[in-house]
Short mmCIF file of C-alpha atoms and ligand atoms in Angstrom, two decimals:
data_model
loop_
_atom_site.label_atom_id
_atom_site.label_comp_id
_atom_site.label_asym_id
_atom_site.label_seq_id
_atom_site.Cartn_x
_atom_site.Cartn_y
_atom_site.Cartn_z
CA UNK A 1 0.00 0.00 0.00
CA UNK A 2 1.57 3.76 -0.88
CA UNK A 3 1.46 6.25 1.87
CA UNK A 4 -1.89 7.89 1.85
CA UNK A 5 -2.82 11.07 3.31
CA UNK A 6 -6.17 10.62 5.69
CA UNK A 7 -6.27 14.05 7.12
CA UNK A 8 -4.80 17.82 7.33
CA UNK A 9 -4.97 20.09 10.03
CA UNK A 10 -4.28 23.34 11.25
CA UNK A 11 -2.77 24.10 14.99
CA UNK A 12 -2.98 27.18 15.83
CA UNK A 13 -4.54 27.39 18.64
CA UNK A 14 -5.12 25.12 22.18
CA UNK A 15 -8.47 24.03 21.14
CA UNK A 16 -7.15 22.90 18.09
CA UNK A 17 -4.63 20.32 20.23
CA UNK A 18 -8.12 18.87 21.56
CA UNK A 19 -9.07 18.41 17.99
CA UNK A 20 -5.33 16.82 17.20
CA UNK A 21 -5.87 14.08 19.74
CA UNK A 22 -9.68 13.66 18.70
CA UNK A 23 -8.52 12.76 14.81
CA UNK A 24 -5.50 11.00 15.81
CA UNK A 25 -7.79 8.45 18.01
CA UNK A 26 -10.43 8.43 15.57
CA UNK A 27 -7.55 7.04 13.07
CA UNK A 28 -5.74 5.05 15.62
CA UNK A 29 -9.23 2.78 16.44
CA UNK A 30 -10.09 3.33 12.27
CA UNK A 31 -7.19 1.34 11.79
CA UNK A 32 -7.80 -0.85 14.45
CA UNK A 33 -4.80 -0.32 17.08
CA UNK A 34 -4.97 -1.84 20.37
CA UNK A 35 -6.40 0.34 23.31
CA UNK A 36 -2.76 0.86 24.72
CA UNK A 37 -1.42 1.76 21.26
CA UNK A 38 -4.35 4.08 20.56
CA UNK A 39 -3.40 5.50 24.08
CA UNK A 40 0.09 6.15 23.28
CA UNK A 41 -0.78 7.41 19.41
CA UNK A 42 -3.02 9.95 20.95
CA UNK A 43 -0.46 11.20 24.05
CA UNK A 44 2.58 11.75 21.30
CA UNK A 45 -0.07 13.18 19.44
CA UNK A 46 -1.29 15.68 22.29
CA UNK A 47 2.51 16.70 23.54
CA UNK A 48 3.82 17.13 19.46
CA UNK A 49 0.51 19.27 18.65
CA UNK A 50 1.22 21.52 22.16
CA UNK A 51 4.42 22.18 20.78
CA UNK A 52 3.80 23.12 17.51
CA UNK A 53 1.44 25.43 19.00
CA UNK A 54 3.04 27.11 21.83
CA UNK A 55 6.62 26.91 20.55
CA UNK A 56 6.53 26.85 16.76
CA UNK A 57 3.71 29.44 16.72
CA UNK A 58 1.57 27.36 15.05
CA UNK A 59 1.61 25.04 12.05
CA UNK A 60 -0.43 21.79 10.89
CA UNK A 61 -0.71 18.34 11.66
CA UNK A 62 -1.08 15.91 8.28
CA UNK A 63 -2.32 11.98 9.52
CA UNK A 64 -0.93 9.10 6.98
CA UNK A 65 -1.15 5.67 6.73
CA UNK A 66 2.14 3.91 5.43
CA UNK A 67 3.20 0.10 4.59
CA UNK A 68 2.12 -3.10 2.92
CA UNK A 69 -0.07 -5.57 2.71
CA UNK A 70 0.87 -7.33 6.14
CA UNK A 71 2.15 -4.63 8.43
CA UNK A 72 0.55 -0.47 8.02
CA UNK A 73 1.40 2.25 10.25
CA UNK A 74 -0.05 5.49 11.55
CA UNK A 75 2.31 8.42 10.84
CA UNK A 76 1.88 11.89 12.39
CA UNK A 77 4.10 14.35 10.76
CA UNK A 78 3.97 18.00 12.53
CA UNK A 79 5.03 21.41 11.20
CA UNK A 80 5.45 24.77 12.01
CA UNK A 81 7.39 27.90 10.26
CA UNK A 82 8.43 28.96 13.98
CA UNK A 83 11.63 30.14 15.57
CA UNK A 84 12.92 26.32 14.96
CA UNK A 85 15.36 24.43 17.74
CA UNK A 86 18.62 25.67 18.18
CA UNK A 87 19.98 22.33 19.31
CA UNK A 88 18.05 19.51 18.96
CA UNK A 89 20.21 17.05 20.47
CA UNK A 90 19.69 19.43 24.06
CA UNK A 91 15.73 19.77 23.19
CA UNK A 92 15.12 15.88 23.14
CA UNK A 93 17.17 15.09 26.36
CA UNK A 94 14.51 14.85 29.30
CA UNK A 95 14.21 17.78 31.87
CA UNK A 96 15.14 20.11 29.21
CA UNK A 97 12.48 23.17 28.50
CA UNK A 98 12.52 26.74 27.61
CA UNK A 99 8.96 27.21 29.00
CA UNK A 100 8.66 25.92 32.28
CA UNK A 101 7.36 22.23 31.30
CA UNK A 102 8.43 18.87 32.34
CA UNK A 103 11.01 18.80 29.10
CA UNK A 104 9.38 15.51 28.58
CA UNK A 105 7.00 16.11 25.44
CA UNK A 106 10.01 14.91 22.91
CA UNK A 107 11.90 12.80 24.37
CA UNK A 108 8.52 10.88 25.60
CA UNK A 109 6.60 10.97 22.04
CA UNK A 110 9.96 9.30 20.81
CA UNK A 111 9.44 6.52 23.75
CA UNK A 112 5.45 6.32 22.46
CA UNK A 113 6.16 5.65 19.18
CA UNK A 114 8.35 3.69 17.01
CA UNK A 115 9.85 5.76 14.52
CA UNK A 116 10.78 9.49 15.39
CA UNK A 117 12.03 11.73 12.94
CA UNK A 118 13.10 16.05 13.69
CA UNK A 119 13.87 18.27 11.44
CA UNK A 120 14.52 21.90 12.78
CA UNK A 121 15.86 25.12 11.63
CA UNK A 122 16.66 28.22 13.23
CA UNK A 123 14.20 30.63 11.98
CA UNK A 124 12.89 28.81 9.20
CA UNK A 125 10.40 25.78 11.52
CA UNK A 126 10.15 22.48 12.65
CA UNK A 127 8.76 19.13 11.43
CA UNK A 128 8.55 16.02 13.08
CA UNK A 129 7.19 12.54 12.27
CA UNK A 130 6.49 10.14 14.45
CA UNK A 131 4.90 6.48 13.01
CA UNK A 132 3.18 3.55 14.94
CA UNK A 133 3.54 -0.43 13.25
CA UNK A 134 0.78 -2.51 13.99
CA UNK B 1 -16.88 74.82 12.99
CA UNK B 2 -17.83 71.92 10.45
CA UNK B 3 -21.07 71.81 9.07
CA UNK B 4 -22.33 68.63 10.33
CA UNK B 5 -21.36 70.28 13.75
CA UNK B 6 -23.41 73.17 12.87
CA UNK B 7 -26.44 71.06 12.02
CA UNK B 8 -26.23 69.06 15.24
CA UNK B 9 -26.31 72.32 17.39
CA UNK B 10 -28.82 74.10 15.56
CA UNK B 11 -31.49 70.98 15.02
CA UNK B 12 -30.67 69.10 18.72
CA UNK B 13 -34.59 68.98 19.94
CA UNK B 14 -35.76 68.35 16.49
CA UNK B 15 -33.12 65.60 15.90
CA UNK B 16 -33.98 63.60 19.14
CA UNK B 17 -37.44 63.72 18.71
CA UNK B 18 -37.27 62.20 15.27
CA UNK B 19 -34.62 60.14 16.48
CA UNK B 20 -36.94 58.35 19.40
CA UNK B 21 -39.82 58.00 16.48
CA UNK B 22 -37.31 56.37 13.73
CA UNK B 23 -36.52 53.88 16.62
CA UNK B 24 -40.03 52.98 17.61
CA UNK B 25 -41.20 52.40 13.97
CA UNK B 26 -37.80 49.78 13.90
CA UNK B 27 -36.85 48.22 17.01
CA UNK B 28 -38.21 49.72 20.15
CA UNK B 29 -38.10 47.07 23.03
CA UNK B 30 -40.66 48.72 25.29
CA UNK B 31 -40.08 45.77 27.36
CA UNK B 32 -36.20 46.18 27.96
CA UNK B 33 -36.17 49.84 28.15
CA UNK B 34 -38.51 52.72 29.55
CA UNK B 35 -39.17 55.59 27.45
CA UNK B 36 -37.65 57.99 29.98
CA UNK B 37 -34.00 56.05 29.59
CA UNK B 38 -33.96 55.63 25.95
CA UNK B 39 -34.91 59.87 26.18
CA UNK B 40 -31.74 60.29 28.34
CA UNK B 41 -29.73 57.93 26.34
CA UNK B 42 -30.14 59.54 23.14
CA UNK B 43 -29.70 63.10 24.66
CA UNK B 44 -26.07 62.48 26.12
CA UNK B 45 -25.01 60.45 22.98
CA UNK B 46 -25.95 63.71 20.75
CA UNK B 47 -24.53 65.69 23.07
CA UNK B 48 -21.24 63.80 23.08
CA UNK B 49 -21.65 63.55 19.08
CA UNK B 50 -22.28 67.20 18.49
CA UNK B 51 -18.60 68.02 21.02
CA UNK B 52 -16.80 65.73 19.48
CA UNK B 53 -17.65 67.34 15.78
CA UNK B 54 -17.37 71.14 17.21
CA UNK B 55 -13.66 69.79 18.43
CA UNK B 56 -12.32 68.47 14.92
CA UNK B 57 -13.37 66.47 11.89
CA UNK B 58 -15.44 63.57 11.85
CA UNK B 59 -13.94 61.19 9.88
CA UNK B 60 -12.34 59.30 11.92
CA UNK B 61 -14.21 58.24 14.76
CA UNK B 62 -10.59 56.32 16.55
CA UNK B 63 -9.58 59.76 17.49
CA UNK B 64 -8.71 61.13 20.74
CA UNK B 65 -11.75 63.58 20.33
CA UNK B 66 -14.29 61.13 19.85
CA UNK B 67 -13.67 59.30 23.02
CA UNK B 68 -16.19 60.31 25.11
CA UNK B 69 -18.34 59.12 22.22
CA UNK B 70 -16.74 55.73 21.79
CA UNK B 71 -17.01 55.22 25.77
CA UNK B 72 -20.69 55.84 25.68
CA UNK B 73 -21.83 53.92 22.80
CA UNK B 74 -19.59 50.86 24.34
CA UNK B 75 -21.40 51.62 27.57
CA UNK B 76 -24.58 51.45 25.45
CA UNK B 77 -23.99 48.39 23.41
CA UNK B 78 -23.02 46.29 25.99
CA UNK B 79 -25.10 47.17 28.77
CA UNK B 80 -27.79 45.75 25.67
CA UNK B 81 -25.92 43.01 24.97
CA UNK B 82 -26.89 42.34 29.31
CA UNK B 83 -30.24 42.91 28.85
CA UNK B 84 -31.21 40.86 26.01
CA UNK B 85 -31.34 43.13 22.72
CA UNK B 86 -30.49 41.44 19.74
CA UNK B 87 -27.22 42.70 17.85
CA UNK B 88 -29.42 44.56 15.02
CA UNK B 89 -31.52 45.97 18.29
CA UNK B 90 -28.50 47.62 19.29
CA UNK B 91 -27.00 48.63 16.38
CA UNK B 92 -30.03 50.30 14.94
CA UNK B 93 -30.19 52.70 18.22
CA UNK B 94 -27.20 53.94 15.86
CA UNK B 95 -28.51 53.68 12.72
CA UNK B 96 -31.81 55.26 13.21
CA UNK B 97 -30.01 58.74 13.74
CA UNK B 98 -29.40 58.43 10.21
CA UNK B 99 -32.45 59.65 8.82
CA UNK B 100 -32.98 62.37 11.52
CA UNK B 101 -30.04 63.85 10.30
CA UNK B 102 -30.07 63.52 6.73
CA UNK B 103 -33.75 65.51 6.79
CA UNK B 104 -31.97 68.21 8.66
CA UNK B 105 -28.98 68.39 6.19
CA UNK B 106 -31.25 68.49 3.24
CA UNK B 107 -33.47 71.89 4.86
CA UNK B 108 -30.44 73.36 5.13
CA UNK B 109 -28.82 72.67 1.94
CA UNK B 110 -31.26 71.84 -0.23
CA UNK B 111 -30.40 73.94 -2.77
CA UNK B 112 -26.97 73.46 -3.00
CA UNK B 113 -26.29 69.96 -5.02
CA UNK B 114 -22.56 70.06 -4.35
CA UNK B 115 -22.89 70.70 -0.33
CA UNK B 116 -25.75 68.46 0.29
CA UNK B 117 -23.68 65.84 -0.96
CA UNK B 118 -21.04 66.25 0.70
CA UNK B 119 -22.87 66.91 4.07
CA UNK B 120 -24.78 63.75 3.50
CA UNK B 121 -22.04 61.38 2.61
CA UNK B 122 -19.88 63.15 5.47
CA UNK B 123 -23.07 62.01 8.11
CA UNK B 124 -23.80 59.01 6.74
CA UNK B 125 -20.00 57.78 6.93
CA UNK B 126 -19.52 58.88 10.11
CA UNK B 127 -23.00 57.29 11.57
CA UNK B 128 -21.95 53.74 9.51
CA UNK B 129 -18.69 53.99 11.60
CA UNK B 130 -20.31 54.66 15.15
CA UNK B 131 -22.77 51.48 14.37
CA UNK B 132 -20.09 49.18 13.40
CA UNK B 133 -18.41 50.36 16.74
CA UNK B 134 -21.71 50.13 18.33
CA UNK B 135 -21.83 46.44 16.91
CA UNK B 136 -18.07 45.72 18.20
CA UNK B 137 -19.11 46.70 21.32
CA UNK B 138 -21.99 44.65 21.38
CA UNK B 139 -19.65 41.61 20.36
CA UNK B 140 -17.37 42.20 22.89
CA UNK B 141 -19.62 42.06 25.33
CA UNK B 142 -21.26 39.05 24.18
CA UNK B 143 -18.17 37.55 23.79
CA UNK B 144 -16.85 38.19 27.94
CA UNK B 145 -20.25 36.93 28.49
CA UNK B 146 -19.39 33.46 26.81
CA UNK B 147 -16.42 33.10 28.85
CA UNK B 148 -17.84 33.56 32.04
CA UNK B 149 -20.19 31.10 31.44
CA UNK B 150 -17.65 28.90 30.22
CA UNK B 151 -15.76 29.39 33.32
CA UNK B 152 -19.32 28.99 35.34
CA UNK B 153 -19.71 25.54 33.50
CA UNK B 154 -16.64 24.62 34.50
CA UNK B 155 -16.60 25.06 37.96
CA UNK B 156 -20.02 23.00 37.83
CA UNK B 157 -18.56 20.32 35.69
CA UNK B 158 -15.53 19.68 38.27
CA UNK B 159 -17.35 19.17 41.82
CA UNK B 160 -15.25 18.73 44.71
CA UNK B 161 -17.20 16.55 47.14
CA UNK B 162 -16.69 15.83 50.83
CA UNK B 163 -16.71 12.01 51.06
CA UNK B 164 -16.29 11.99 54.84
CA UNK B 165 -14.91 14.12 57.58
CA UNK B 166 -11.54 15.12 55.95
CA UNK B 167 -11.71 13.51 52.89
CA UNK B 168 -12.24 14.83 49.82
CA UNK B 169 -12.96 13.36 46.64
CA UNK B 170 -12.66 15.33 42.86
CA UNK B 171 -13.86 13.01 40.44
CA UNK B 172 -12.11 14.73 37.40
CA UNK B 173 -13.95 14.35 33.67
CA UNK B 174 -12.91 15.24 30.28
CA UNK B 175 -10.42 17.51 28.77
CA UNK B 176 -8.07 18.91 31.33
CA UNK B 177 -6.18 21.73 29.01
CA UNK B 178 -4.65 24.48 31.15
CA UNK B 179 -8.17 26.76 31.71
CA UNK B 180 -10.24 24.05 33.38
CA UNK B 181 -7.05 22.41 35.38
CA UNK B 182 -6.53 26.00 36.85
CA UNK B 183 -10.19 25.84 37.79
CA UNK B 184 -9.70 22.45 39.30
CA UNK B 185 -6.68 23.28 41.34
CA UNK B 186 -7.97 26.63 42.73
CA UNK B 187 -11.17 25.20 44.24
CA UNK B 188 -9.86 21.81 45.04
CA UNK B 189 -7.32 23.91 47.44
CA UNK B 190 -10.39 26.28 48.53
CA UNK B 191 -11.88 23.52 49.62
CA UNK B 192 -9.27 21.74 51.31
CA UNK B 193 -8.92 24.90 53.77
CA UNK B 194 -12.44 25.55 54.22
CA UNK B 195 -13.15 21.94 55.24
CA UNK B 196 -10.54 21.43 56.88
CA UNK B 197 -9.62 18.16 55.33
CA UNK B 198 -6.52 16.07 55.18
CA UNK B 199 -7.48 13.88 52.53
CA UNK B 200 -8.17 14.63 48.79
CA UNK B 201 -8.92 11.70 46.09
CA UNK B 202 -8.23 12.81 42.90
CA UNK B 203 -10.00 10.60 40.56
CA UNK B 204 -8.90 10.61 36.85
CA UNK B 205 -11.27 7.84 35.59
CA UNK B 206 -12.76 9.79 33.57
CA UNK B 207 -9.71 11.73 32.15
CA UNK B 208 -9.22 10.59 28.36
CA UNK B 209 -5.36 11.60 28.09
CA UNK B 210 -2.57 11.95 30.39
CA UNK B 211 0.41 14.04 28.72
CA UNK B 212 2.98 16.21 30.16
CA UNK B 213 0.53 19.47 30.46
CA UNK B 214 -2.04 17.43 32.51
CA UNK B 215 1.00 15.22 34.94
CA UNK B 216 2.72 18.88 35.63
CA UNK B 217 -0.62 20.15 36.57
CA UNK B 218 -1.78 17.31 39.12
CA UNK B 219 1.66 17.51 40.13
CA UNK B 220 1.33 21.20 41.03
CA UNK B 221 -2.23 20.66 42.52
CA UNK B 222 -0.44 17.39 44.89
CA UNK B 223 2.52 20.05 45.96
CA UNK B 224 0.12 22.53 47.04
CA UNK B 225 -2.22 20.98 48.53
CA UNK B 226 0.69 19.23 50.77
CA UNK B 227 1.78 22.78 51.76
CA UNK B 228 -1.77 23.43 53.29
CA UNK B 229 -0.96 20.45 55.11
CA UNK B 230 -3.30 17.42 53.07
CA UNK B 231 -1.91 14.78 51.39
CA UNK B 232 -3.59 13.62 48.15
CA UNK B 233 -4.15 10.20 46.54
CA UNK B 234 -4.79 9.97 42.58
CA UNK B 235 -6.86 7.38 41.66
CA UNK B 236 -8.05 5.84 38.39
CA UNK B 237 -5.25 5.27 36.96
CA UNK B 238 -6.05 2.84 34.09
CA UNK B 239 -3.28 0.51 32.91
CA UNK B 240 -2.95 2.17 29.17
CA UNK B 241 -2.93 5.68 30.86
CA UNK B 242 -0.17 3.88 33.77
CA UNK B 243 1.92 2.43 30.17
CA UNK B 244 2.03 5.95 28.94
CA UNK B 245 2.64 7.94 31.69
CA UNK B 246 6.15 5.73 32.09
CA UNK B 247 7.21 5.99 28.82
CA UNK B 248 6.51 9.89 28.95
CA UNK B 249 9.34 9.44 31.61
CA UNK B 250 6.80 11.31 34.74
CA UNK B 251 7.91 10.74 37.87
CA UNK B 252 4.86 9.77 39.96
CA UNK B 253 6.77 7.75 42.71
CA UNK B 254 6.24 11.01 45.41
CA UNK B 255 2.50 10.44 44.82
CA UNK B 256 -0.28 8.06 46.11
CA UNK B 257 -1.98 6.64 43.66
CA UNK B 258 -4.34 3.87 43.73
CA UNK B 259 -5.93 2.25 40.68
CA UNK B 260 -9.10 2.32 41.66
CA UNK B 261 -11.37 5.08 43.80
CA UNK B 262 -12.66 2.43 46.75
CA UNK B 263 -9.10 1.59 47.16
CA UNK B 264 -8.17 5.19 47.49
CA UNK B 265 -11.06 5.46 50.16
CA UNK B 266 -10.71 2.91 52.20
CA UNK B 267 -6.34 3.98 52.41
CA UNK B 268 -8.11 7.46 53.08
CA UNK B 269 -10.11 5.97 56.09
CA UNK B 270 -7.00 4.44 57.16
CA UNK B 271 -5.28 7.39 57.08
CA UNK B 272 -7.68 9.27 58.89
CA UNK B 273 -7.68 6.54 61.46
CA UNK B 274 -11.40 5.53 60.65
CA UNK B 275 -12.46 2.12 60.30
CA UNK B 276 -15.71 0.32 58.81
CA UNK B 277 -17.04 -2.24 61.11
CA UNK B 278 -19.65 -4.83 59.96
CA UNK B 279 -22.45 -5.40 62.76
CA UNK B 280 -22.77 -8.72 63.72
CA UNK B 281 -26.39 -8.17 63.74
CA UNK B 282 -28.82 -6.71 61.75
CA UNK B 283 -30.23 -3.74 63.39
CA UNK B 284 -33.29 -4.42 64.75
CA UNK B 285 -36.41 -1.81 64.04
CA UNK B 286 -37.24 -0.45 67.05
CA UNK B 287 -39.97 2.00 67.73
CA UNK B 288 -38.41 4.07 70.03
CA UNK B 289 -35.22 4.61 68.52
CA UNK B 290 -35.41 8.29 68.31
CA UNK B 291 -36.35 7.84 72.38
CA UNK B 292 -32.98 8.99 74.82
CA UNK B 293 -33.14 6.53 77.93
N1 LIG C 301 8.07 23.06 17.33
C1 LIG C 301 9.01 23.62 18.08
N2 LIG C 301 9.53 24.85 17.74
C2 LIG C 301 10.48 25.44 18.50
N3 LIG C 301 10.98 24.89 19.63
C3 LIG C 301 10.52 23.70 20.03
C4 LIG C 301 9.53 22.99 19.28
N4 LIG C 301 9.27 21.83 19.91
C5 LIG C 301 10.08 21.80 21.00
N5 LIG C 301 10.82 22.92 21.08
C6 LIG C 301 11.84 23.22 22.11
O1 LIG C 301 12.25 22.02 22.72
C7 LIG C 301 12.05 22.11 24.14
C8 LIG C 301 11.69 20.74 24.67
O2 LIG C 301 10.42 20.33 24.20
P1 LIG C 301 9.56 19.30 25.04
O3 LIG C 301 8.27 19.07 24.36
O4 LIG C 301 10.42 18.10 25.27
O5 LIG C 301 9.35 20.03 26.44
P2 LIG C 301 8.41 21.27 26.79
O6 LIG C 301 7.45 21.49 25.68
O7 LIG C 301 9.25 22.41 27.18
O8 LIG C 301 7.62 20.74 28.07
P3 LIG C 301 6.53 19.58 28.10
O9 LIG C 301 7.11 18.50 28.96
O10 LIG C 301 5.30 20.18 28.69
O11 LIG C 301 6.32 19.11 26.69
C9 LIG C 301 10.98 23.14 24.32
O12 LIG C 301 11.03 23.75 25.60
C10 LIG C 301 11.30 24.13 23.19
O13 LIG C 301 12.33 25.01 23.56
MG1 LIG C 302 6.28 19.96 24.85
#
């Protein structure tokens, strides 16, 4: 099976994380994920969407399906045209935060999910993927 | 002095009069508002009108000069948007000084194409602007009106109940993004001190996802409450939120938790050095059992 788009959306604001973690559990039980997996879909989903919002300024979140015949995956892939991450190395390690969080949403969507992918630029934005195998 | 000024001065009585009329032929609420108000109302706002003109032009209404006038139709408009009026209610208090004026400009200029013309477009540009402002207003309003009510729902929709002497039990549902958790925390901690409690069972149950934003904020609500001297215990925990909440990497290990909410009560009684005894017997109906021997 190619990669198929299932949905776009915009994050700009919080209520639009609500609406993040609404499509990316309506997806996750679509494609028939177990009630853990959905859970930990929906949580990367929730701390990714937070921080394209409050640290990239905004952006969109597209929802894909990838794979073959026997194994598919849910992909996430989030992006903003923000301030972007000066080091990324620092921004994933746990505890770290510029905004008085936990410093856990990165490193723990990376733990959530099996594949984790971040691409950041100062000043030009930020896109990361994250994708869940059944 | 511009003319429009002029016009205002000269024709005040006549203008408020037809004024009041033009408003009872549209959208008079005789119900919302006495005719002795709506009299006063439309008096001070020509007042303020007619200054503002007589101080500088009129075409642009987000000068310092028309203040007074922007304060009062706010005042207006949202004071309205209180009582009930619809948004066209309120804007045509506005609009119906329109045609008021426009009579007056035409006596008076009638015979000069080029200066009614002007005049008219000059009044009718500067009475669209005061009823989009007018409207503004009345969204504004409308809009702080939401929110509180938002904010009323919430503290409905998050009860903190007293479950025994000391304990206290906050059986948490739905969304918890920042708004609603600050809701939670503040009156969970109000309550704590005006009950006097030691005990407080959070209950998350009902709490569809854990992530960083919620764990920092029942972390906060844990620490404070300690400080006022009452220990908390979260319950609910389900096992995929438990999975999760690990491989976030949140350290819960400071905290009480319990998985489910009896369990958290009966630790609670424990804590509180209560205990539930079963009687050996059934109690027996008695007909004097309100009697003191
Ligand atoms: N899209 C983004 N654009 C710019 N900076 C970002 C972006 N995402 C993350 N960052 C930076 O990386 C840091 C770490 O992010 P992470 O999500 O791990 O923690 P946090 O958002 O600060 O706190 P929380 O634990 O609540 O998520 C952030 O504080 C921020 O400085
Ligand atoms: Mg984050």
């Amino acid at each position: 099976m190619p990669p198929r788009t299932l949905e776009t959306l915009t994050l700009a604001s919080v209520s639009d994380i609500v609406i993040a973690r609404q499509r990316a559990r309506h997806w996750a039980i679509e494609m028939k994920f177990s009630l853990v997996e959905q859970t930990k879909i929906v949580t990367a989903a929730s701390e990714l969407a937070r921080n394209t919002v409050e640290h990239g300024g905004g952006g969109t979140m597209v929802i894909s399906t990838d794979g073959n015949r026997i194994r598919q995956a849910l992909k996430l892939t989030f992006e903003d045209k923000g301030l972007g991450i000066a080091d990324v190395e620092q921004a994933m390690r746990d505890g770290f935060t510029t905004s008085g969080g936990m410093g856990l949403g990165l490193g723990g969507s990376k733990r959530l999910m099996n594949q984790f992918e971040i691409d950041s630029r100062l000043g030009q934005g930020t896109r990361v993927t994250v994708t869940r195998w059944k | 002095m511009s003319k429009l000024a002029e016009i205002f001065e000269k024709y005040q009585a006549d203008i408020i009069t037809d004024w009041i009329k033009e408003m009872s032929a549209a959208n008079r609420r005789k119900d919302l508002m006495s005719e002795s108000e709506l009299k006063l109302q439309t008096n001070e706002l020509l007042h303020a009108i007619t200054d503002a003109s007589k101080n500088g032009n009129s075409s642009d209404i987000n000068a310092p000069h028309w203040a007074p006038v922007r304060e009062m139709i706010t005042s207006i408009s949202s004071s309205r948007a209180k009582q009930g009026f619809t948004p066209t209610e309120t804007a045509s208090f506005v609009f119906s000084l329109k045609q008021p004026i426009s009579n007056r400009i035409r006596k008076e200029f009638g015979k000069d194409p080029d200066a009614l013309f002007e005049e008219l477009s000059a009044s009718n540009f500067l009475i669209d602007n005061l009823g989009l402002y007018s409207a503004d207003a009345y969204v504004k309003t409308r809009e702080q009106i939401i929110v509180r009510q938002q904010e009323e729902m919430l503290e409905l929709s998050t009860p903190v109940v007293k479950l025994w002497d000391g304990i206290l039990a906050l059986p948490l549902i739905g969304t918890l993004d920042s708004a609603r958790t600050q809701v939670v925390m503040e009156s969970l901690l109000r309550t704590i001190v005006e009950t006097n409690s030691q005990i407080a069972i959070i209950d998350i149950t009902g709490v569809p996802t854990v992530d960083t934003k919620v764990a920092q904020h029942l972390l906060k609500t844990v620490t404070a409450a300690r400080l006022m001297g009452a220990e908390c215990i979260i319950s609910g925990i389900r096992p995929q939120i438990a999975q999760t909440i690990v491989h976030l990497g949140i350290n819960l290990t400071d905290i009480i938790t319990k998985s489910k909410m009896s369990d958290a009560f009966a630790l609670a009684l424990q804590r509180t050095g209560k205990t539930v005894v079963k009687r050996m017997q059934p109690l027996i109906p008695s007909t004097n059992s309100g009697a003191v021997s």
